Coordinates of C-alpha atoms and ligand atoms in Angstrom, one line a residue:
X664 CA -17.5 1.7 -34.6
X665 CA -15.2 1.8 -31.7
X666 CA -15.8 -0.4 -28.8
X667 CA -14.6 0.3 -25.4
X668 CA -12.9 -1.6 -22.6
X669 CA -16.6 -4.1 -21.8
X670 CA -15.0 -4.7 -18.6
X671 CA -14.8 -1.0 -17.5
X672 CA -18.8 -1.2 -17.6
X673 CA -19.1 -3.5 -14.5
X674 CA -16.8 -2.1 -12.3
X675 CA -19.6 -1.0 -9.7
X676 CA -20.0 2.9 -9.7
X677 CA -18.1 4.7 -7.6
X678 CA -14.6 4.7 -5.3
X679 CA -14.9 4.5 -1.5
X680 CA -13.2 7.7 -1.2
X681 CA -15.7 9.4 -3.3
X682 CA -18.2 8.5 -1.5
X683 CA -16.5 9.8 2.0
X684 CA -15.6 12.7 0.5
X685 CA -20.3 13.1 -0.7
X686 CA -21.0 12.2 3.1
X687 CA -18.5 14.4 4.4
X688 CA -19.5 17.5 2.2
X689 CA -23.2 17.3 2.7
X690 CA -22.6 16.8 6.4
X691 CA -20.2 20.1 6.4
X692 CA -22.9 22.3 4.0
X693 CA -25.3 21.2 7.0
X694 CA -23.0 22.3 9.8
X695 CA -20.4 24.8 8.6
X696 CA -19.3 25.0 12.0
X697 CA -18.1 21.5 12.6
X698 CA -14.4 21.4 13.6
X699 CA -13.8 18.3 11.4
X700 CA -11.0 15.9 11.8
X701 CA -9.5 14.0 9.1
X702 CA -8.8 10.1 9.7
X703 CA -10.0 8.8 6.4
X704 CA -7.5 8.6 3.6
X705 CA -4.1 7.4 3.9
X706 CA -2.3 10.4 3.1
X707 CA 1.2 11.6 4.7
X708 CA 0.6 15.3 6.2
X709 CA 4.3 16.2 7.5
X710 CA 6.8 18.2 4.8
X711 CA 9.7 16.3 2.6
X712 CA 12.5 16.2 4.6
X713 CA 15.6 19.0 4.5
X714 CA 17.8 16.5 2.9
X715 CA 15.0 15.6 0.1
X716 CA 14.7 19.2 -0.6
X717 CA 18.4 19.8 -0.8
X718 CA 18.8 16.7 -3.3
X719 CA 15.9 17.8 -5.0
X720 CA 16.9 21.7 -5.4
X721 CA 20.4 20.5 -6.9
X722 CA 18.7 18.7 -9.2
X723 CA 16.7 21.2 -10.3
X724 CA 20.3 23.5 -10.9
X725 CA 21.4 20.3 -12.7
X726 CA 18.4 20.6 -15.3
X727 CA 19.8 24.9 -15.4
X728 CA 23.1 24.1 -16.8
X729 CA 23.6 22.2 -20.4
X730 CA 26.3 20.3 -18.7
X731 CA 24.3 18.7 -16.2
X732 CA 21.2 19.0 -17.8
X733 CA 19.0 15.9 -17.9
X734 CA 15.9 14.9 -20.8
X735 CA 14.5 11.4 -21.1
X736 CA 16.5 9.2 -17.9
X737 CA 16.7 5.4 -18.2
X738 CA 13.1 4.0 -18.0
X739 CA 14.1 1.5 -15.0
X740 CA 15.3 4.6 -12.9
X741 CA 18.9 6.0 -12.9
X742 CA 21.5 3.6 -11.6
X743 CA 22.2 6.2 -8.6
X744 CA 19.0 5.0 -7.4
X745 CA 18.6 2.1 -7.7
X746 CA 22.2 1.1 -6.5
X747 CA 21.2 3.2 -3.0
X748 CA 17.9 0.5 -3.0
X749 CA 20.2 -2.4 -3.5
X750 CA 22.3 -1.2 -1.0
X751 CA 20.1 -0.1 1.7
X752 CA 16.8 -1.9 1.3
X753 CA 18.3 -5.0 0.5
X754 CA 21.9 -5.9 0.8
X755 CA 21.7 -4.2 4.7
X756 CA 19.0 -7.0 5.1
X757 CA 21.0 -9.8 3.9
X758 CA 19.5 -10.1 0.4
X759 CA 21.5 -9.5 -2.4
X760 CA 19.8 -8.4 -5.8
X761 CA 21.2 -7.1 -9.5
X762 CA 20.4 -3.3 -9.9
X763 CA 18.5 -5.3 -12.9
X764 CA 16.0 -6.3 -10.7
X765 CA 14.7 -3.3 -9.7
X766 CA 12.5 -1.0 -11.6
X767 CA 12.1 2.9 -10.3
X768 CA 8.8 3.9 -11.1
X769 CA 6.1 6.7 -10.1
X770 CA 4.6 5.2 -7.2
X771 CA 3.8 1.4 -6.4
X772 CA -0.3 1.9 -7.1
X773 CA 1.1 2.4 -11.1
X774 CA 2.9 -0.8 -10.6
X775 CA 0.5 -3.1 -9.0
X776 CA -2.3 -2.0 -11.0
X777 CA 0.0 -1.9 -14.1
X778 CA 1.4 -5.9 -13.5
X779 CA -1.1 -7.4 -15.2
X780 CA -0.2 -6.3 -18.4
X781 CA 2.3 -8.8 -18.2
X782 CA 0.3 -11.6 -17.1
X783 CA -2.4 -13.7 -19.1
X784 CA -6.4 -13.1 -18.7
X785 CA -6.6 -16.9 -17.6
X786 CA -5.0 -16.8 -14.2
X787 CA -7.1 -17.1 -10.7
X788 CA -6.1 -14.4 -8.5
X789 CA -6.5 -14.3 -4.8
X790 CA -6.8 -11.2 -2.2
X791 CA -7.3 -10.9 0.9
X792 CA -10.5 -9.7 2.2
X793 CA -10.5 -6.6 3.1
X794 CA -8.2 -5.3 0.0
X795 CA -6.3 -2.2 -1.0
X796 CA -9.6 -1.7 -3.8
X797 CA -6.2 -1.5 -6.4
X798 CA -5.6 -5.2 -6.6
X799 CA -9.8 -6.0 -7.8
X800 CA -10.1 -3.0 -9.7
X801 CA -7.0 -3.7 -12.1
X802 CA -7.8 -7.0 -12.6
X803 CA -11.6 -6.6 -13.2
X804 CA -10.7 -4.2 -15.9
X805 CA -7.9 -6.6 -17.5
X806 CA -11.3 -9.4 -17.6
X807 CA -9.3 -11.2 -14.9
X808 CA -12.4 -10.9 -12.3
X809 CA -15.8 -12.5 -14.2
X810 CA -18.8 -11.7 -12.3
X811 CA -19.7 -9.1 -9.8
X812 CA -22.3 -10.2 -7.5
X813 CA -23.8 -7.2 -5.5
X814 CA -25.3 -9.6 -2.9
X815 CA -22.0 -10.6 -2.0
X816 CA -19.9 -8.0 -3.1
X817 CA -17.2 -10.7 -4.6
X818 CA -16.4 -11.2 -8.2
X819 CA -17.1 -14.7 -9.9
X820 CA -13.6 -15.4 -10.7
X821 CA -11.2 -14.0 -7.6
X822 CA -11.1 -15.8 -4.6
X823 CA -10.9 -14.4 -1.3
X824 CA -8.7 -15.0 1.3
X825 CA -10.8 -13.7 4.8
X826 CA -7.9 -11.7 6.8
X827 CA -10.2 -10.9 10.3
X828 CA -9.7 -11.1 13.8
X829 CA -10.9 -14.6 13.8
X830 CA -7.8 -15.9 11.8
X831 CA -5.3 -13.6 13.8
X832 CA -5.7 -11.2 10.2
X833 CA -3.1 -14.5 9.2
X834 CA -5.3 -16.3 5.7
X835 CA -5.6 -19.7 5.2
X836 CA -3.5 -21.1 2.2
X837 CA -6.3 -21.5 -1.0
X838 CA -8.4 -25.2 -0.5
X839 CA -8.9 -24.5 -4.5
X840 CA -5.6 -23.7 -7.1
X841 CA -4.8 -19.9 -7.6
X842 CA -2.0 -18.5 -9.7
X843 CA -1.4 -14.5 -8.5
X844 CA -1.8 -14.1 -4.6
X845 CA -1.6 -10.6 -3.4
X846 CA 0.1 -9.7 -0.4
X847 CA 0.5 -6.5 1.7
X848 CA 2.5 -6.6 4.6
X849 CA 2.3 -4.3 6.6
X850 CA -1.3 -4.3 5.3
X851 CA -3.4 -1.7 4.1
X852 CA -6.1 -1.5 5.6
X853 CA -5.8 -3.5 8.6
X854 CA -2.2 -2.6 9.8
X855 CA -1.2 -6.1 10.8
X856 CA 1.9 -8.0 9.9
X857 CA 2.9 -11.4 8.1
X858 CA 5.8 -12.9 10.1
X859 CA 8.7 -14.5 9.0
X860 CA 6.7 -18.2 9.3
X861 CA 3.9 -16.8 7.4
X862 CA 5.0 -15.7 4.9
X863 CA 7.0 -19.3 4.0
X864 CA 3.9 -20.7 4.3
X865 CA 2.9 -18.7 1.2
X866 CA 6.2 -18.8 -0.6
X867 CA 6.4 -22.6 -0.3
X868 CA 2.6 -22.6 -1.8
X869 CA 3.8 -20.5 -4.7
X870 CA 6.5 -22.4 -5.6
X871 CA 4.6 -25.4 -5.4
X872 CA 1.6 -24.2 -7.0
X873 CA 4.0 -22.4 -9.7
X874 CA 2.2 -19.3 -8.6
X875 CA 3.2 -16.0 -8.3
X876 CA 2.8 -13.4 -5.7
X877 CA 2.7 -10.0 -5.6
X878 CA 3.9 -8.3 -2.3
X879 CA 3.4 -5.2 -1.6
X880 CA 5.7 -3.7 1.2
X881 CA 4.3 -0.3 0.5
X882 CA 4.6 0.7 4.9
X883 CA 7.6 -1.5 5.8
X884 CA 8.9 1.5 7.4
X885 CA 6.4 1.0 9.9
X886 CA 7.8 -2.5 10.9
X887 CA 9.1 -2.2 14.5
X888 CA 10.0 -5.8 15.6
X889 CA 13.3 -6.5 14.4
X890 CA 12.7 -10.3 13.4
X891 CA 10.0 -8.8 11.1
X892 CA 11.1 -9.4 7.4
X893 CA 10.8 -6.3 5.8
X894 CA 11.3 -7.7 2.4
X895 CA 9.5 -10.9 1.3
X896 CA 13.1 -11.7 -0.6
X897 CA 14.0 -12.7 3.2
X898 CA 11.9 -16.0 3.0
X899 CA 14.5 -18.1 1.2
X900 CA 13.0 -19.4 -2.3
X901 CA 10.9 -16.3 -2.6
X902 CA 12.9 -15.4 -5.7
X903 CA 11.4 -18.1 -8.0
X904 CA 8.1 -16.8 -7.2
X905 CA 7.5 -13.4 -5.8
X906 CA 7.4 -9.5 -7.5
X907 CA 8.2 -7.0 -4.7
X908 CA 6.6 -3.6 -4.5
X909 CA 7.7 -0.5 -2.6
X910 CA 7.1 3.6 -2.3
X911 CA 8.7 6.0 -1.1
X912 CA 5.6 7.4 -0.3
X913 CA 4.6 6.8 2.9
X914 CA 8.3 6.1 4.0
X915 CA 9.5 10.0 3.0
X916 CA 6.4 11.3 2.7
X917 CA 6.5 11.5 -1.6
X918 CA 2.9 11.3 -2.1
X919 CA 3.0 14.4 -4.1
X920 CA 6.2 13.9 -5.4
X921 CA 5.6 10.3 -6.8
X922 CA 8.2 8.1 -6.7
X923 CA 8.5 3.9 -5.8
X924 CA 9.9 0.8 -7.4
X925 CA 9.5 -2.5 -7.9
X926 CA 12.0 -5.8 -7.8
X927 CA 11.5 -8.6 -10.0
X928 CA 14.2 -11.6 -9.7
X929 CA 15.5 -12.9 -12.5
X930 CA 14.9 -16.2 -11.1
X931 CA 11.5 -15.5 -11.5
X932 CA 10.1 -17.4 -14.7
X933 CA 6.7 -18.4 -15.7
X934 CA 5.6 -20.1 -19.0
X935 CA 9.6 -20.9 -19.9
X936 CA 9.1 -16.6 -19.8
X937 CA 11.9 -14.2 -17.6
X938 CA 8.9 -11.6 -16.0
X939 CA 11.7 -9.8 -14.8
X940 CA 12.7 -9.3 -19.2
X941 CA 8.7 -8.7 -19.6
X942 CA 8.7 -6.1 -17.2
X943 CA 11.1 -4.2 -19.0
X944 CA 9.9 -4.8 -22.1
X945 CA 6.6 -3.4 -20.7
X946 CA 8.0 -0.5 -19.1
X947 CA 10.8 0.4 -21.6
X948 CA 7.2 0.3 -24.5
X949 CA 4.9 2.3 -21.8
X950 CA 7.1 4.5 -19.1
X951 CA 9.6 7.2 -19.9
X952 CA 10.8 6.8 -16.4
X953 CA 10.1 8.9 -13.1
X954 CA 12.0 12.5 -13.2
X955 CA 15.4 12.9 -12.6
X956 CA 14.5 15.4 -9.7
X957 CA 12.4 13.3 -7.9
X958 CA 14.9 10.4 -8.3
X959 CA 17.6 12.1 -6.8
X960 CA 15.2 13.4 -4.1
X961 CA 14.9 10.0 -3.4
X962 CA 18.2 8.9 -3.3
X963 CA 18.6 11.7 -0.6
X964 CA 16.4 9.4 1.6
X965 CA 19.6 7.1 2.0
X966 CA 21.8 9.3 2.9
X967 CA 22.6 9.5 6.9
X968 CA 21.2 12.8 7.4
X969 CA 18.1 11.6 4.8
X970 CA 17.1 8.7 7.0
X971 CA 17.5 10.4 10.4
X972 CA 14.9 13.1 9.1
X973 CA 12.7 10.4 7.7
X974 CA 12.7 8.5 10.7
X975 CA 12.0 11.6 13.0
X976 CA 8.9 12.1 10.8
X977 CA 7.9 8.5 10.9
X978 CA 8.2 8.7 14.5
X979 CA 5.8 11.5 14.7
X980 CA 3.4 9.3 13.0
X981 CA 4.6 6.3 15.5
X982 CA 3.3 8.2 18.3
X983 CA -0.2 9.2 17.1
X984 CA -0.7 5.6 16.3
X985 CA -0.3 4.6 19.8
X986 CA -2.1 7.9 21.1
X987 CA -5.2 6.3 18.7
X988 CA -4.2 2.4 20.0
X989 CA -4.6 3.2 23.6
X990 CA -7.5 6.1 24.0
X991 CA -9.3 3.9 21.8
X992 CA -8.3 0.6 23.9
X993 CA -9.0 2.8 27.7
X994 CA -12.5 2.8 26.1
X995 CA -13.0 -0.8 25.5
X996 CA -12.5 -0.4 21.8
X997 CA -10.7 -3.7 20.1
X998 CA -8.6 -2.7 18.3
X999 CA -5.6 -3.9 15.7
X1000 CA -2.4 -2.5 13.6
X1001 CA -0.8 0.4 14.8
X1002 CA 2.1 -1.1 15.9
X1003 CA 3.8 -1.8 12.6
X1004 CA 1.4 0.2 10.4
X1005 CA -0.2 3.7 10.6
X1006 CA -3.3 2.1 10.3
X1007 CA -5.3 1.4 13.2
X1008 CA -8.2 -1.2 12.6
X1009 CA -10.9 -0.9 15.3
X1010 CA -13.8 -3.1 15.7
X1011 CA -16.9 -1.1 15.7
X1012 CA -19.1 -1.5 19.0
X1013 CA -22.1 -3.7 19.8
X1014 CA -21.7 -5.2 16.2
X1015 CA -22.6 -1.8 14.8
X1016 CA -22.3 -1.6 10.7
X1017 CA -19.0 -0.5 9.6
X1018 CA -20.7 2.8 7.6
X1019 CA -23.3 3.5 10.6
X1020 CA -20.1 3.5 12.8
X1021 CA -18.5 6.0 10.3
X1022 CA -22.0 8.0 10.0
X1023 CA -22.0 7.9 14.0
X1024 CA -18.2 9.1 14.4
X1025 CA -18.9 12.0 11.5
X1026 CA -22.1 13.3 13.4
X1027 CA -21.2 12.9 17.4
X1028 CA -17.2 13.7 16.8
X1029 CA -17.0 15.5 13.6
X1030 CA -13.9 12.8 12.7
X1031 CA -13.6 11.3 9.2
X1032 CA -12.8 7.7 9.1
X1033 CA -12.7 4.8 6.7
X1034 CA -15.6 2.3 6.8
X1035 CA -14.1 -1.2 6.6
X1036 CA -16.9 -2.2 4.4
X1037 CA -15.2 -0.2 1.6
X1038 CA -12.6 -2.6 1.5
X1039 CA -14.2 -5.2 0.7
X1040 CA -17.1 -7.9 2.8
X1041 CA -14.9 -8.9 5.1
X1042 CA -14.2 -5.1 6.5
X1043 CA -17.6 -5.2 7.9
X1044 CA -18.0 -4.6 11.1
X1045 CA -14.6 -2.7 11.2
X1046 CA -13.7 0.7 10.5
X1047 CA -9.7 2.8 9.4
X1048 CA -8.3 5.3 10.9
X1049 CA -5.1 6.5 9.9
X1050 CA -2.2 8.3 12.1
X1051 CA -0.7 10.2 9.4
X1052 CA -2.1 13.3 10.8
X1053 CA -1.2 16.6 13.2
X1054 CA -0.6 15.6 16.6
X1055 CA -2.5 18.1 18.2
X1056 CA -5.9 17.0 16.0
X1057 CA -5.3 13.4 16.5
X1058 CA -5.3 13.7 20.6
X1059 CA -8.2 16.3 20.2
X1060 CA -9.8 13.0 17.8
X1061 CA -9.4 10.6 20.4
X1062 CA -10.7 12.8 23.4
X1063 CA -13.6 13.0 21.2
X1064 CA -14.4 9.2 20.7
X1065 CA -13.6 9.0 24.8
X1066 CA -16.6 11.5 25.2
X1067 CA -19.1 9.5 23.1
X1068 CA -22.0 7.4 24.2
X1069 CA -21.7 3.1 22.2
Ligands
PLP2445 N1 0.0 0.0 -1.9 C1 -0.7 0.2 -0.8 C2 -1.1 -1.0 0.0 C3 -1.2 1.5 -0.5 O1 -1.9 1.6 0.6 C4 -0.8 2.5 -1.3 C5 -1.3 3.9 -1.0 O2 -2.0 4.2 -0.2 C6 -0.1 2.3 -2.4 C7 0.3 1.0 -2.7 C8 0.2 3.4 -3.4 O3 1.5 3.9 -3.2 P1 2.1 5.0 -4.1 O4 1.8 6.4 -3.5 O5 3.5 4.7 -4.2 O6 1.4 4.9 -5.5

């Protein structure tokens, strides 16, 4: 008989979103009238930009013509691309990588959830609480997790790093050993930043620990101070002991189109074993590569006239995360992010829970948030909003929340 994936069985049932999208359909069926406004998921809104489409409309002549016609492309992304990352991302930072080190793929959720193939079952992982739900889920269904306990919503075997107001959203190194630490700066869901200093505390701990950890830099677009590393390859020594993820989907708005990468040093060596040689290994036996169109759609992000278009965009979402930081500040709200993130993070009031603040915000001002609950214990008490919508909605949002009675 066949037997399934056990672990898939205690994943608990359903995905935050889903379960937005249930209260957010029966309210609407209830009050078809309701001028709702969408603040839950972190999706872009604004088109690809001219350049993108250009690049991307080429390519699609390319794929016309038996000359230029393109079938399966190298599974670590063409070289086209990935030289414009080494260039741009990397080498205009001061850090200097091999085009070897980077691995185009469809999107970083494939390759954070997907990086566990290359590590063993036996390793103690650490997250910070609240999570991006991709880091748990992965490993809970690779056997990595061991327990869930509904009472505290944790898993036996993953320890939790508490990233709330109370530590300046900055965790505490681990007081027990851990082997994979996930990091997300600029963090998803509570738009605040790892500085410089921060992060060498935790690249210092991995190398010491011969840890690894996996950063996810999935909205360093967002990052506005200039002293803010963008890439954790900044931190000197974070070669020997960090993977780096990015997208370009937040960054160009490729959400649809799917497209990101990921950078793993050479130096990077675990168990006498290269990860960066494992990697390919992995991806060369399980990924026929992202499409040529997209790829060259992103390489068109690069370009001068690319990244003046992006950045136009990523001011418009800029501005509506300051429009929700200060109407929801005028009000007394606390709230955090939105200064190098388009998430804004916002205490609920008079100690409210994080879904009964959602529940209140749905009935009184017909916006859809995220409860911070959803992302994991430590969310409670918090709820999401995101600024990657229309302008126009998110002031009409915030004049809403003015309006309401706490
Ligand atoms: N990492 C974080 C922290 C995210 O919030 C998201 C998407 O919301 C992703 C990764 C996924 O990015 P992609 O669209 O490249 O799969």
């Amino acid at each position: 008989m066949a037997k399934v994936n056990e672990y898939f069985k205690k994943l608990p049932g359903s995905y935050l979103f889903a379960d937005i999208a249930k209260k957010t359909a029966a309210y609407a069926a209830e009050h078809p009238d309701a001028k709702l406004i969408k603040m839950g998921i972190g999706d872009v809104t604004r088109p690809l930009a001219p350049a993108v489409i250009e690049a991307m409309h080429k390519a699609v002549d390319d794929m016309s013509k038996v000359e230029t016609f393109h079938g399966y492309g190298p599974e670590q992304g063409y070289d086209f691309l990935r030289q414009a990352i080494v260039d741009h991302d990397y080498k205009a930072r001061g850090v200097d990588l091999d085009i070897d080190e980077v691995f185009v793929s469809d999107g970083a959720k494939s390759d954070t959830g997907n990086i566990g193939d290359i590590l063993s079952v036996d390793n103690k992982v650490a997250v910070c609480d609240p999570v991006y739900p991709v880091y748990v889920d992965t490993n809970v269904m690779a056997g990595r997790a061991g327990e869930y306990d509904p009472k505290t919503q944790r898993w036996s075997n993953i320890y939790y790093m508490p990233t709330t107001a109370e530590n300046n959203f900055n965790p505490d190194l681990p007081t027990e050993p851990v082997d994979v630490i996930y990091l997300c700066s600029p963090n998803n869901p509570t738009g605040t930043t790892l500085d410089r200093e921060q992060l060498t505390k935790w690249v210092n701990y991995a190398n010491e620990h011969d840890a690894i950890i996996m950063f996810d830099a999935a909205y360093e677009c967002f990052i506005q101070d200039p002293d803010q590393p963008h890439s954790i390859f900044e931190i000197p020594g974070a070669k020997t002991c960090a993977i780096e993820f990015r997208s370009f989907s937040k960054k160009a708005g490729f959400t649809g189109a799917r497209c990101g990468y990921t950078v793993i040093p050479k130096d990077l060596v675990r168990d006498g074993q290269s990860l960066n040689a494992m990697w390919l290994r992995r991806q060369t036996t399980k990924f026929n590569g992202a499409s040529y169109i997209i790829e060259r759609g992103a390489e068109a992000v690069y370009t001068p006239e690319g990244n003046k278009q992006i950045e136009e965009t990523l001011d418009y979402y800029r501005h509506n995360a300051r429009v929700i930081k200060e109407g929801l500040e005028s009000v007394g709200f606390d709230v955090y992010g939105a200064v190098s993130s388009p998430y804004i993070w916002c205490k609920t009031p008079n100690g409210m829970g994080s879904w009964d603040f959602f529940d209140l915000l749905l009935r009184q001002a017909n916006i859809i948030t995220t409860p911070g609950a959803g992302f994991g214990p430590s969310g409670e008490g918090y709820i999401r909003i995101t600024a990657f919508g229309d302008a126009d909605a998110t002031e009409e949002a915030v004049e809403r929340i003015k309006k309401m009675q706490f």
